[in-house]
Amino acid sequence: MSLKSSHLNYLKVKGEFKIACSLRIFTQEEIELLKQFGHWFEGLANGDLEPFTEVQKSFVRVFTENMTPQTKHELLWFKYLGRLKLEQENPEKFKLDYSYEEQGFHTREDYYKLHPHRRNRN
């Protein structure tokens, strides 16, 4: 089996890449690229896939020799790995709860007693 065939088979078996971190810092284009090429990036970076083009070899060098990413794909994978690491090392910083909680001095109900015309206002 050729290297290209083994890559295509690897990607077929893996299916769509599931992004394992917050999508907030990624553009829609980056999200689509990760879904499409994420398994390929991962396979090349961790050694599951052997690179067969110069672009792939350069990609592997960036992640095995700690070189500075240059191409769009290298920068995206670097950004993804960085975000993933940040969320895994600091999970408490990414599980923020923005729900409303009554604090005591006066409640929402107290406010509506003073301003009944504001209740259920859209």
Coordinates of N, CA and C in Angstrom, one line a residue:
M1 N 0.8 -1.2 0.0 CA 0.0 0.0 0.0 C 0.9 1.2 0.0
S2 N 0.6 2.2 -0.9 CA 1.4 3.4 -0.9 C 1.1 4.3 0.3
L3 N 2.0 5.2 0.6 CA 1.8 6.1 1.7 C 0.6 7.0 1.5
K4 N 0.3 7.4 0.3 CA -0.9 8.2 0.1 C -2.2 7.4 0.4
S5 N -2.2 6.1 -0.1 CA -3.3 5.2 0.2 C -3.5 5.0 1.7
S6 N -2.3 4.8 2.4 CA -2.4 4.6 3.8 C -3.0 5.8 4.6
H7 N -2.6 7.0 4.1 CA -3.1 8.3 4.7 C -4.6 8.3 4.4
L8 N -5.1 8.1 3.2 CA -6.5 8.2 2.9 C -7.3 7.1 3.7
N9 N -6.8 6.0 3.8 CA -7.4 4.9 4.6 C -7.5 5.3 6.1
Y10 N -6.4 5.9 6.6 CA -6.4 6.4 8.0 C -7.5 7.4 8.2
L11 N -7.6 8.4 7.3 CA -8.6 9.4 7.4 C -10.0 8.9 7.3
K12 N -10.2 7.9 6.4 CA -11.5 7.3 6.2 C -12.0 6.6 7.5
V13 N -11.1 5.9 8.1 CA -11.4 5.2 9.4 C -11.7 6.1 10.5
K14 N -10.9 7.2 10.6 CA -11.1 8.2 11.7 C -12.4 9.0 11.6
G15 N -12.8 9.3 10.4 CA -14.0 10.1 10.2 C -13.8 11.6 10.5
E16 N -14.8 12.3 10.8 CA -14.7 13.7 11.1 C -14.0 14.0 12.4
F17 N -13.1 14.9 12.4 CA -12.3 15.3 13.6 C -13.2 16.0 14.6
K18 N -13.2 15.6 15.8 CA -14.0 16.3 16.9 C -13.1 17.2 17.6
I19 N -13.4 18.5 17.6 CA -12.6 19.5 18.2 C -12.9 19.4 19.7
A20 N -11.8 19.2 20.5 CA -11.9 18.9 21.9 C -11.7 20.2 22.8
C21 N -11.9 21.4 22.3 CA -11.7 22.6 23.1 C -12.7 23.6 22.7
S22 N -12.8 24.7 23.3 CA -13.7 25.7 23.0 C -13.5 26.2 21.6
L23 N -14.5 26.5 20.9 CA -14.4 27.0 19.5 C -14.3 28.6 19.5
R24 N -14.4 29.2 20.6 CA -14.5 30.7 20.7 C -13.3 31.4 20.0
I25 N -12.1 30.9 20.0 CA -11.0 31.6 19.4 C -10.7 31.3 18.0
F26 N -11.5 30.4 17.4 CA -11.3 30.0 16.0 C -12.3 30.7 15.1
T27 N -11.9 31.0 13.9 CA -12.8 31.5 12.9 C -13.5 30.3 12.3
Q28 N -14.6 30.6 11.5 CA -15.4 29.6 10.9 C -14.5 28.8 9.9
E29 N -13.6 29.5 9.2 CA -12.7 28.8 8.3 C -11.8 27.8 9.0
E30 N -11.3 28.3 10.2 CA -10.4 27.4 11.0 C -11.1 26.2 11.5
I31 N -12.3 26.4 11.9 CA -13.1 25.3 12.4 C -13.3 24.2 11.3
E32 N -13.6 24.7 10.1 CA -13.8 23.8 9.0 C -12.5 23.1 8.6
L33 N -11.4 23.8 8.7 CA -10.1 23.2 8.4 C -9.8 22.1 9.5
L34 N -10.1 22.4 10.7 CA -9.8 21.4 11.8 C -10.7 20.2 11.6
K35 N -11.9 20.4 11.3 CA -12.8 19.2 11.0 C -12.3 18.4 9.9
Q36 N -11.9 19.0 8.8 CA -11.4 18.3 7.6 C -10.1 17.7 7.8
F37 N -9.1 18.4 8.4 CA -7.7 17.9 8.4 C -7.2 17.6 9.8
G38 N -8.0 17.7 10.8 CA -7.6 17.5 12.2 C -6.9 16.1 12.4
H39 N -7.5 15.1 11.9 CA -6.9 13.7 12.1 C -5.6 13.6 11.3
W40 N -5.5 14.3 10.2 CA -4.3 14.3 9.4 C -3.2 15.0 10.2
F41 N -3.5 16.2 10.7 CA -2.5 17.0 11.5 C -2.1 16.1 12.7
E42 N -3.0 15.6 13.4 CA -2.7 14.8 14.5 C -1.8 13.6 14.2
G43 N -2.2 12.8 13.1 CA -1.5 11.7 12.7 C -0.1 12.0 12.3
L44 N 0.1 13.1 11.6 CA 1.5 13.5 11.2 C 2.3 14.0 12.4
A45 N 1.7 14.8 13.3 CA 2.4 15.3 14.4 C 2.8 14.3 15.4
N46 N 2.0 13.3 15.6 CA 2.3 12.2 16.6 C 3.0 11.0 16.1
G47 N 3.2 11.0 14.7 CA 4.0 9.9 14.1 C 3.2 8.7 13.6
D48 N 1.8 8.8 13.7 CA 1.0 7.7 13.2 C 1.0 7.7 11.7
L49 N 1.3 8.8 11.1 CA 1.3 8.9 9.6 C 2.7 9.3 9.2
E50 N 3.3 8.7 8.2 CA 4.6 9.1 7.7 C 4.4 10.1 6.6
P51 N 5.1 11.3 6.7 CA 4.9 12.3 5.7 C 5.5 11.9 4.3
F52 N 4.8 12.2 3.2 CA 5.3 11.9 1.9 C 5.5 13.1 1.0
T53 N 5.0 14.3 1.4 CA 5.2 15.5 0.6 C 6.1 16.4 1.4
E54 N 6.7 17.4 0.7 CA 7.6 18.3 1.4 C 6.8 19.2 2.4
V55 N 5.5 19.5 2.1 CA 4.7 20.3 3.0 C 4.4 19.5 4.3
Q56 N 4.2 18.2 4.1 CA 3.9 17.3 5.3 C 5.2 17.2 6.1
K57 N 6.3 17.0 5.4 CA 7.6 16.9 6.1 C 7.9 18.2 6.9
S58 N 7.6 19.3 6.4 CA 7.8 20.6 7.1 C 6.9 20.7 8.3
F59 N 5.6 20.2 8.1 CA 4.7 20.2 9.2 C 5.2 19.4 10.3
V60 N 5.7 18.2 10.0 CA 6.2 17.3 11.1 C 7.4 17.9 11.8
R61 N 8.3 18.6 11.0 CA 9.4 19.2 11.7 C 9.0 20.3 12.7
V62 N 8.0 21.0 12.3 CA 7.5 22.1 13.2 C 7.2 21.5 14.6
F63 N 6.5 20.4 14.6 CA 6.0 19.8 15.9 C 7.0 18.8 16.5
T64 N 8.0 18.3 15.8 CA 8.9 17.4 16.4 C 10.2 18.1 16.8
E65 N 10.5 19.2 16.1 CA 11.8 19.9 16.4 C 11.5 21.3 17.0
N66 N 10.3 21.6 17.4 CA 9.9 22.8 18.0 C 10.3 24.1 17.1
M67 N 10.0 23.9 15.9 CA 10.3 25.1 15.0 C 9.1 26.0 15.0
T68 N 9.2 27.2 14.5 CA 8.2 28.2 14.5 C 7.2 27.8 13.3
P69 N 5.9 27.7 13.6 CA 5.0 27.4 12.5 C 4.9 28.6 11.5
Q70 N 4.8 28.2 10.2 CA 4.8 29.2 9.2 C 3.5 29.2 8.3
T71 N 3.1 28.0 7.9 CA 2.0 27.9 7.0 C 0.7 28.0 7.8
K72 N -0.4 28.2 7.0 CA -1.8 28.3 7.6 C -2.1 27.0 8.4
H73 N -1.7 25.9 7.9 CA -2.1 24.6 8.6 C -1.2 24.4 9.9
E74 N 0.1 24.8 9.7 CA 1.0 24.7 10.9 C 0.5 25.6 12.0
L75 N 0.2 26.9 11.6 CA -0.3 27.9 12.6 C -1.6 27.4 13.3
L76 N -2.5 26.9 12.5 CA -3.8 26.4 13.0 C -3.6 25.3 14.0
W77 N -2.8 24.3 13.7 CA -2.6 23.2 14.6 C -1.8 23.6 15.8
F78 N -0.9 24.5 15.7 CA -0.2 25.1 16.9 C -1.2 25.8 17.8
K79 N -2.1 26.6 17.2 CA -3.1 27.3 17.9 C -4.1 26.3 18.6
Y80 N -4.5 25.3 17.9 CA -5.4 24.3 18.5 C -4.7 23.6 19.7
L81 N -3.5 23.1 19.5 CA -2.8 22.4 20.6 C -2.6 23.3 21.8
G82 N -2.3 24.6 21.5 CA -2.1 25.5 22.6 C -3.4 25.7 23.4
R83 N -4.5 25.9 22.7 CA -5.8 26.1 23.4 C -6.2 24.8 24.2
L84 N -6.0 23.7 23.6 CA -6.3 22.4 24.2 C -5.5 22.2 25.5
K85 N -4.2 22.5 25.4 CA -3.3 22.4 26.6 C -3.7 23.4 27.7
L86 N -4.1 24.6 27.3 CA -4.5 25.7 28.2 C -5.8 25.2 29.0
E87 N -6.7 24.7 28.3 CA -8.0 24.3 28.9 C -7.8 23.1 29.8
Q88 N -6.9 22.2 29.4 CA -6.6 21.0 30.2 C -5.9 21.3 31.5
E89 N -5.0 22.3 31.4 CA -4.2 22.6 32.6 C -4.9 23.6 33.5
N90 N -5.9 24.3 33.0 CA -6.6 25.3 33.8 C -8.2 25.1 33.6
P91 N -8.7 23.9 33.9 CA -10.1 23.7 33.6 C -11.0 24.7 34.4
E92 N -10.6 25.1 35.6 CA -11.5 26.0 36.4 C -11.7 27.3 35.7
K93 N -10.7 27.8 34.9 CA -10.8 29.0 34.3 C -11.8 29.0 33.1
F94 N -12.1 27.8 32.6 CA -13.0 27.7 31.4 C -14.4 27.2 31.7
K95 N -14.7 27.0 33.0 CA -16.0 26.5 33.4 C -16.7 27.6 34.1
L96 N -16.8 28.8 33.5 CA -17.4 29.9 34.2 C -18.9 29.8 34.1
D97 N -19.6 30.2 35.2 CA -21.0 30.2 35.2 C -21.6 31.6 35.2
Y98 N -22.3 32.0 34.2 CA -22.8 33.4 34.1 C -24.3 33.5 34.5
S99 N -24.8 32.5 35.2 CA -26.2 32.5 35.6 C -26.4 33.6 36.7
Y100 N -27.6 34.1 36.8 CA -27.9 35.1 37.8 C -28.2 34.4 39.1
E101 N -27.7 35.1 40.2 CA -27.8 34.5 41.5 C -28.2 35.7 42.4
E102 N -29.3 35.6 43.2 CA -29.8 36.6 44.1 C -28.7 36.8 45.2
Q103 N -28.4 38.0 45.5 CA -27.3 38.3 46.4 C -27.7 38.8 47.8
G104 N -29.0 39.3 48.0 CA -29.4 39.6 49.3 C -30.0 40.9 49.6
F105 N -29.3 42.1 49.3 CA -29.8 43.4 49.8 C -31.2 43.6 49.4
H106 N -31.5 43.4 48.1 CA -32.9 43.3 47.7 C -32.9 42.4 46.5
T107 N -34.0 41.8 46.3 CA -34.2 40.8 45.3 C -34.8 41.4 44.0
R108 N -34.9 40.6 43.0 CA -35.6 41.0 41.8 C -37.0 41.3 42.1
E109 N -37.6 40.5 43.0 CA -39.0 40.7 43.3 C -39.2 42.1 44.0
D110 N -38.3 42.5 44.8 CA -38.3 43.8 45.5 C -38.3 44.9 44.4
Y111 N -37.5 44.7 43.4 CA -37.4 45.7 42.4 C -38.7 45.8 41.6
Y112 N -39.4 44.7 41.4 CA -40.7 44.7 40.7 C -41.8 45.3 41.5
K113 N -41.6 45.2 42.9 CA -42.6 45.9 43.7 C -42.5 47.4 43.6
L114 N -41.3 47.9 43.4 CA -41.1 49.3 43.2 C -41.4 49.8 41.8
H115 N -41.2 48.9 40.9 CA -41.4 49.2 39.4 C -42.3 48.1 38.8
P116 N -43.5 48.0 39.1 CA -44.4 47.0 38.6 C -44.5 47.0 37.1
H117 N -44.4 48.2 36.5 CA -44.6 48.4 35.0 C -43.4 47.7 34.2
R118 N -42.3 47.4 34.9 CA -41.2 46.8 34.2 C -41.2 45.2 34.2
R119 N -42.2 44.6 34.9 CA -42.3 43.2 34.9 C -42.7 42.7 33.5
N120 N -42.0 41.6 33.1 CA -42.3 40.9 31.8 C -42.2 41.9 30.6
R121 N -41.3 42.8 30.7 CA -41.1 43.7 29.7 C -40.0 43.2 28.7
N122 N -40.3 43.2 27.4 CA -39.4 42.6 26.4 C -38.7 43.7 25.7

